[in-house]
Amino acid sequence: MKKILILAYDFPPFVSAGSLRPFFLAKYLSQFGHDVTVVTRQWDLIHNNHLGYIAPSKSKKVISNNEDGFLTIRSPYFPSLSNRIALKENKRFLKLIGKILSALTESLQLIFPIGPKRELYKAADHFLTNNNVDVIIATGDPFILFKYAKNLSHKNDIPWVADYRDPWSQDFSIKHLFLIKRWYKWNEIRIVKTSNSIITVSDFLGANLKKLIKNKEVTIIPNGYDHEIIDNNINKEVNNEILQITLAGTIYKWNPIESFLEKLSHFVEEFGENSIRFNLYGINIQKKIEVLISKRFQNLTSVIGIYPKTPYSQLIEKLSKSDVLLLFNYYSSMGTKIFDYVGLNKKILFCYSDDLKAKKLKEEFYLTEEDSDVNQKLQEELINFTNSGMVIKNEDDLHQTLKKIYFEHKANGFIKNETINSELYSRKSQIKKISNLIQEMNEG
């Protein structure tokens, strides 16, 4: 079997969708017999919010430990000047300076050896001076890790793999920033073309990468669910006195959360505050939700519960106790949470397939550029293939569906669901494909 070095920035104990893919990559590659080492940064989580991403680490030294069957090397984190400004209560003009400095660092680190993430490269470089490795995998974003993998590959004559969770220069958020987009595109091409293989999570990202990085094979390896944790929580008997709907994770600007809250408010007007509960775990817009409730949806005050980010295993346990799991349309992207939802065999409430307000939000805020021929129904197709939920067309359909599931729950005490084919979407099944790819790449 192979010795594998994984470069990952987001990694447990930091809780994010981005931390799960490299963690399970390391875990299951180790179970398949590979000798795996992960190089990441130290996450001390002093701040239980966005400031935790830029807070300094408690230790100024590299920390190594064996856990979950693989070696983890954690580099110290020293905030940049822009980070230090953000960590303090400063005047608006100082925060503006901090944002400018941060943008400059993000751009210039692609050429010069600068930036707080540089410590991760130094730790990986030191490891390779004393250890042989067969392949390097860099999982992004942040995509500076791709540059680090390229440099380490060149220095040590080791093949490297670019693992995309998200788009880089094709990110919709920089669509109108012409110079930045061109700068990222130039760097993306020159860096990624040196890779021996490209992996990504969806057909859409794969198609775009093939257009951008010529003559490179792109392998699609979707995310999945952790079958060990899911299996411990699946099909547990749930007897909620009140219908429970739950949403976990990031709520993007193009997600129709206000539309959902509006229809939920109308439902509560008709059936009362003790008819339903809406649980939100680890969301990023808690203040916005609280403002919406106080100004527009006061009757949801006792209906909605907002809870902080929790470790993956605890989150799955929380989700397993819900009756219905809310999923917003990601269009040409599959996202991550859908696999956990499918694995749990809980009824998925998918919003929306064809709603006018949702389409307007997508046009303004969606994160990825799409060609006219791209498949925008990946989630719908997966839900239909696995028989795992209800595809809600629009607001009116949502209103009727909420009443339907309410009466079903009132009559039976639960919401029936019969998911099929879920085993195809476990992370272990997907990562087995990466293991085979690495084996074939080295043998070739």
mmCIF file of C-alpha atoms in Angstrom, residues 68-203:
data_model
loop_
_atom_site.group_PDB
_atom_site.id
_atom_site.type_symbol
_atom_site.label_atom_id
_atom_site.label_comp_id
_atom_site.label_asym_id
_atom_site.label_seq_id
_atom_site.Cartn_x
_atom_site.Cartn_y
_atom_site.Cartn_z
ATOM 1 C CA ASP A 68 -8.202 7.602 14.074
ATOM 2 C CA GLY A 69 -5.527 5.404 12.476
ATOM 3 C CA PHE A 70 -3.368 8.126 10.947
ATOM 4 C CA LEU A 71 -0.742 10.715 11.895
ATOM 5 C CA THR A 72 -1.902 14.318 12.220
ATOM 6 C CA ILE A 73 0.643 17.145 12.115
ATOM 7 C CA ARG A 74 -0.767 20.493 13.226
ATOM 8 C CA SER A 75 1.182 23.639 12.396
ATOM 9 C CA PRO A 76 0.904 26.752 14.579
ATOM 10 C CA TYR A 77 -1.210 29.652 13.368
ATOM 11 C CA PHE A 78 0.051 33.224 13.622
ATOM 12 C CA PRO A 79 -2.554 35.773 12.525
ATOM 13 C CA SER A 80 -1.580 38.271 9.864
ATOM 14 C CA LEU A 81 -1.930 42.018 10.484
ATOM 15 C CA SER A 82 -5.341 41.974 8.821
ATOM 16 C CA ASN A 83 -6.395 39.083 11.104
ATOM 17 C CA ARG A 84 -5.212 40.938 14.203
ATOM 18 C CA ILE A 85 -7.242 43.968 13.180
ATOM 19 C CA ALA A 86 -10.344 41.795 12.695
ATOM 20 C CA LEU A 87 -9.893 40.229 16.134
ATOM 21 C CA LYS A 88 -10.171 43.609 17.828
ATOM 22 C CA GLU A 89 -12.979 46.099 18.182
ATOM 23 C CA ASN A 90 -11.724 48.721 15.762
ATOM 24 C CA LYS A 91 -13.111 51.691 13.960
ATOM 25 C CA ARG A 92 -14.647 51.123 10.558
ATOM 26 C CA PHE A 93 -11.720 52.576 8.604
ATOM 27 C CA LEU A 94 -9.282 50.214 10.348
ATOM 28 C CA LYS A 95 -11.465 47.236 9.442
ATOM 29 C CA LEU A 96 -11.475 48.443 5.852
ATOM 30 C CA ILE A 97 -7.682 48.534 5.916
ATOM 31 C CA GLY A 98 -7.716 45.016 7.332
ATOM 32 C CA LYS A 99 -9.895 43.761 4.474
ATOM 33 C CA ILE A 100 -7.586 45.376 1.913
ATOM 34 C CA LEU A 101 -4.514 43.811 3.529
ATOM 35 C CA SER A 102 -6.235 40.426 3.634
ATOM 36 C CA ALA A 103 -7.116 40.610 -0.068
ATOM 37 C CA LEU A 104 -3.510 41.521 -0.921
ATOM 38 C CA THR A 105 -2.185 38.611 1.128
ATOM 39 C CA GLU A 106 -4.582 36.142 -0.504
ATOM 40 C CA SER A 107 -3.420 37.258 -3.955
ATOM 41 C CA LEU A 108 0.311 37.715 -3.371
ATOM 42 C CA GLN A 109 0.793 34.446 -1.454
ATOM 43 C CA LEU A 110 0.282 32.646 -4.767
ATOM 44 C CA ILE A 111 3.641 34.068 -5.879
ATOM 45 C CA PHE A 112 5.570 34.963 -2.734
ATOM 46 C CA PRO A 113 6.229 32.864 0.419
ATOM 47 C CA ILE A 114 3.953 34.925 2.661
ATOM 48 C CA GLY A 115 0.706 34.585 4.597
ATOM 49 C CA PRO A 116 -0.365 32.856 7.825
ATOM 50 C CA LYS A 117 -1.058 29.573 6.008
ATOM 51 C CA ARG A 118 2.652 29.341 5.155
ATOM 52 C CA GLU A 119 3.260 27.509 8.454
ATOM 53 C CA LEU A 120 1.378 24.540 7.052
ATOM 54 C CA TYR A 121 3.768 24.329 4.100
ATOM 55 C CA LYS A 122 6.787 24.538 6.412
ATOM 56 C CA ALA A 123 5.469 21.671 8.534
ATOM 57 C CA ALA A 124 4.860 19.517 5.453
ATOM 58 C CA ASP A 125 8.290 20.356 4.041
ATOM 59 C CA HIS A 126 9.967 19.390 7.303
ATOM 60 C CA PHE A 127 8.063 16.092 7.398
ATOM 61 C CA LEU A 128 9.229 15.219 3.885
ATOM 62 C CA THR A 129 12.893 15.769 4.777
ATOM 63 C CA ASN A 130 12.706 12.694 7.019
ATOM 64 C CA ASN A 131 9.934 10.617 5.456
ATOM 65 C CA ASN A 132 9.250 9.053 2.072
ATOM 66 C CA VAL A 133 5.831 9.609 0.510
ATOM 67 C CA ASP A 134 4.255 8.076 -2.601
ATOM 68 C CA VAL A 135 1.621 10.740 -3.272
ATOM 69 C CA ILE A 136 0.488 14.154 -1.994
ATOM 70 C CA ILE A 137 -3.203 15.084 -1.927
ATOM 71 C CA ALA A 138 -4.147 18.748 -1.471
ATOM 72 C CA THR A 139 -7.800 19.423 -0.738
ATOM 73 C CA GLY A 140 -9.125 22.910 -1.377
ATOM 74 C CA ASP A 141 -10.155 25.447 -0.657
ATOM 75 C CA PRO A 142 -8.083 27.346 0.430
ATOM 76 C CA PHE A 143 -6.386 26.838 -2.898
ATOM 77 C CA ILE A 144 -3.018 28.043 -1.697
ATOM 78 C CA LEU A 145 -2.681 24.387 -0.644
ATOM 79 C CA PHE A 146 -2.484 23.494 -4.326
ATOM 80 C CA LYS A 147 0.567 25.730 -4.681
ATOM 81 C CA TYR A 148 2.128 24.107 -1.619
ATOM 82 C CA ALA A 149 1.494 20.645 -3.091
ATOM 83 C CA LYS A 150 2.992 21.708 -6.421
ATOM 84 C CA ASN A 151 6.138 23.013 -4.750
ATOM 85 C CA LEU A 152 6.536 19.980 -2.506
ATOM 86 C CA SER A 153 5.948 17.703 -5.491
ATOM 87 C CA HIS A 154 8.634 19.446 -7.538
ATOM 88 C CA LYS A 155 11.125 19.547 -4.671
ATOM 89 C CA ASN A 156 10.740 15.874 -3.703
ATOM 90 C CA ASP A 157 9.707 14.316 -7.042
ATOM 91 C CA ILE A 158 6.361 13.112 -5.667
ATOM 92 C CA PRO A 159 3.129 13.009 -7.700
ATOM 93 C CA TRP A 160 0.303 15.154 -6.370
ATOM 94 C CA VAL A 161 -3.480 15.166 -6.617
ATOM 95 C CA ALA A 162 -5.693 18.283 -6.675
ATOM 96 C CA ASP A 163 -8.915 17.606 -4.760
ATOM 97 C CA TYR A 164 -11.555 20.299 -5.400
ATOM 98 C CA ARG A 165 -14.445 20.737 -2.975
ATOM 99 C CA ASP A 166 -15.422 24.051 -4.559
ATOM 100 C CA PRO A 167 -14.570 26.132 -7.651
ATOM 101 C CA TRP A 168 -11.526 28.423 -7.599
ATOM 102 C CA SER A 169 -11.317 30.999 -10.382
ATOM 103 C CA GLN A 170 -14.798 29.938 -11.504
ATOM 104 C CA ASP A 171 -16.326 30.968 -8.181
ATOM 105 C CA PHE A 172 -19.387 33.100 -8.858
ATOM 106 C CA SER A 173 -18.514 35.489 -6.003
ATOM 107 C CA ILE A 174 -15.635 36.932 -8.072
ATOM 108 C CA LYS A 175 -17.500 36.904 -11.380
ATOM 109 C CA HIS A 176 -17.515 40.698 -11.647
ATOM 110 C CA LEU A 177 -14.037 41.230 -10.169
ATOM 111 C CA PHE A 178 -12.285 41.056 -13.526
ATOM 112 C CA LEU A 179 -8.648 41.498 -12.432
ATOM 113 C CA ILE A 180 -8.951 39.135 -9.461
ATOM 114 C CA LYS A 181 -10.704 36.516 -11.584
ATOM 115 C CA ARG A 182 -7.986 36.712 -14.262
ATOM 116 C CA TRP A 183 -5.282 36.526 -11.603
ATOM 117 C CA TYR A 184 -6.795 33.424 -9.993
ATOM 118 C CA LYS A 185 -7.422 31.816 -13.364
ATOM 119 C CA TRP A 186 -3.804 32.287 -14.462
ATOM 120 C CA ASN A 187 -2.530 30.813 -11.195
ATOM 121 C CA GLU A 188 -5.041 27.977 -11.210
ATOM 122 C CA ILE A 189 -4.010 26.831 -14.681
ATOM 123 C CA ARG A 190 -0.264 27.055 -14.084
ATOM 124 C CA ILE A 191 -0.469 25.275 -10.725
ATOM 125 C CA VAL A 192 -3.060 22.549 -11.346
ATOM 126 C CA LYS A 193 -1.657 21.523 -14.723
ATOM 127 C CA THR A 194 1.369 20.149 -12.820
ATOM 128 C CA SER A 195 -0.853 17.749 -10.870
ATOM 129 C CA ASN A 196 -0.945 14.079 -11.755
ATOM 130 C CA SER A 197 -4.678 13.828 -11.207
ATOM 131 C CA ILE A 198 -7.699 16.013 -10.478
ATOM 132 C CA ILE A 199 -10.583 14.959 -8.230
ATOM 133 C CA THR A 200 -13.769 16.880 -7.585
ATOM 134 C CA VAL A 201 -17.160 16.386 -5.997
ATOM 135 C CA SER A 202 -19.623 16.914 -8.862
ATOM 136 C CA ASP A 203 -20.088 16.467 -12.602
#
